[in-house]
Short mmCIF file of C-alpha atoms in Angstrom, two decimals:
data_model
loop_
_atom_site.label_atom_id
_atom_site.label_comp_id
_atom_site.label_asym_id
_atom_site.label_seq_id
_atom_site.Cartn_x
_atom_site.Cartn_y
_atom_site.Cartn_z
CA UNK K 1 176.25 41.86 232.68
CA UNK K 2 174.13 40.90 229.69
CA UNK K 3 170.51 39.95 230.23
CA UNK K 4 169.48 36.57 228.76
CA UNK K 5 166.33 38.22 227.36
CA UNK K 6 168.52 40.67 225.42
CA UNK K 7 170.58 37.80 224.00
CA UNK K 8 167.46 35.91 222.95
CA UNK K 9 165.95 39.02 221.34
CA UNK K 10 169.13 39.71 219.36
CA UNK K 11 169.39 36.07 218.29
CA UNK K 12 165.78 36.11 217.04
CA UNK K 13 166.43 39.37 215.21
CA UNK K 14 169.48 37.87 213.48
CA UNK K 15 167.52 34.76 212.55
CA UNK K 16 164.73 36.84 211.03
CA UNK K 17 167.27 38.71 208.88
CA UNK K 18 168.56 35.49 207.31
CA UNK K 19 166.42 34.47 204.33
CA UNK K 20 166.44 30.70 203.73
CA UNK K 21 168.58 29.51 200.81
CA UNK K 22 169.97 32.95 199.98
CA UNK K 23 173.75 33.19 199.55
CA UNK K 24 175.89 33.40 202.67
CA UNK K 25 176.51 36.88 204.06
CA UNK K 26 179.20 38.34 206.27
CA UNK K 27 178.37 38.69 209.93
CA UNK K 28 179.16 42.41 209.67
CA UNK K 29 176.45 42.80 207.02
CA UNK K 30 174.01 40.89 209.23
CA UNK K 31 174.68 43.43 212.00
CA UNK K 32 174.08 46.35 209.63
CA UNK K 33 170.80 44.86 208.46
CA UNK K 34 169.61 44.03 211.96
CA UNK K 35 170.36 47.34 213.69
CA UNK K 36 169.48 50.75 212.29
CA UNK K 37 171.38 52.79 214.82
CA UNK K 38 173.22 51.71 217.93
CA UNK K 39 174.59 48.18 218.30
CA UNK K 40 174.15 46.23 221.54
CA UNK K 41 177.33 45.44 223.49
CA UNK K 42 179.81 43.09 221.78
CA UNK K 43 179.19 40.44 224.43
CA UNK K 44 175.47 40.38 223.71
CA UNK K 45 176.08 40.10 219.96
CA UNK K 46 178.63 37.31 220.36
CA UNK K 47 176.43 35.30 222.73
CA UNK K 48 173.48 35.73 220.36
CA UNK K 49 175.66 34.52 217.47
CA UNK K 50 176.76 31.52 219.55
CA UNK K 51 173.11 30.67 220.12
CA UNK K 52 172.16 31.29 216.49
CA UNK K 53 174.69 28.86 215.05
CA UNK K 54 173.26 26.08 217.20
CA UNK K 55 170.06 26.13 215.15
CA UNK K 56 169.76 23.15 212.81
CA UNK K 57 169.22 25.26 209.66
CA UNK K 58 172.13 27.68 210.19
CA UNK K 59 175.60 27.18 208.74
CA UNK K 60 178.55 29.36 209.66
CA UNK K 61 181.83 29.88 207.84
CA UNK K 62 184.91 31.02 209.74
CA UNK K 63 185.25 32.22 213.31
CA UNK K 64 181.79 33.55 214.15
CA UNK K 65 183.10 36.31 216.46
CA UNK K 66 185.32 37.68 213.68
CA UNK K 67 182.48 39.75 212.25
CA UNK K 68 184.35 41.23 209.29
CA UNK K 69 185.59 37.91 207.93
CA UNK K 70 183.10 35.21 208.92
CA UNK K 71 179.91 34.39 207.06
CA UNK K 72 176.57 32.81 207.85
CA UNK K 73 173.78 31.17 205.89
CA UNK K 74 170.28 29.87 206.60
CA UNK K 75 168.99 26.76 204.84
CA UNK K 76 165.32 26.00 204.24
CA UNK K 77 165.90 22.39 205.32
CA UNK K 78 168.67 20.13 206.50
CA UNK K 79 170.67 18.27 203.87
CA UNK K 80 171.74 14.83 205.07
#
């Protein structure tokens, strides 16, 4: 079972990797940038992604758990 502290740590790591207003990147590239060596379990990554996309300045494109085909972007502010 995945620890909620692990999920939160991974989510914060992902968020830190996303530079505001830069072009969208594939989730797979986000994983490569965030982890130098071994990836956490898929469940931890997916739950962290689920949490990440709930942030008000994050926009996702595609099915977020489809790492090779979905994309993500961080905005500096919300556009209404």
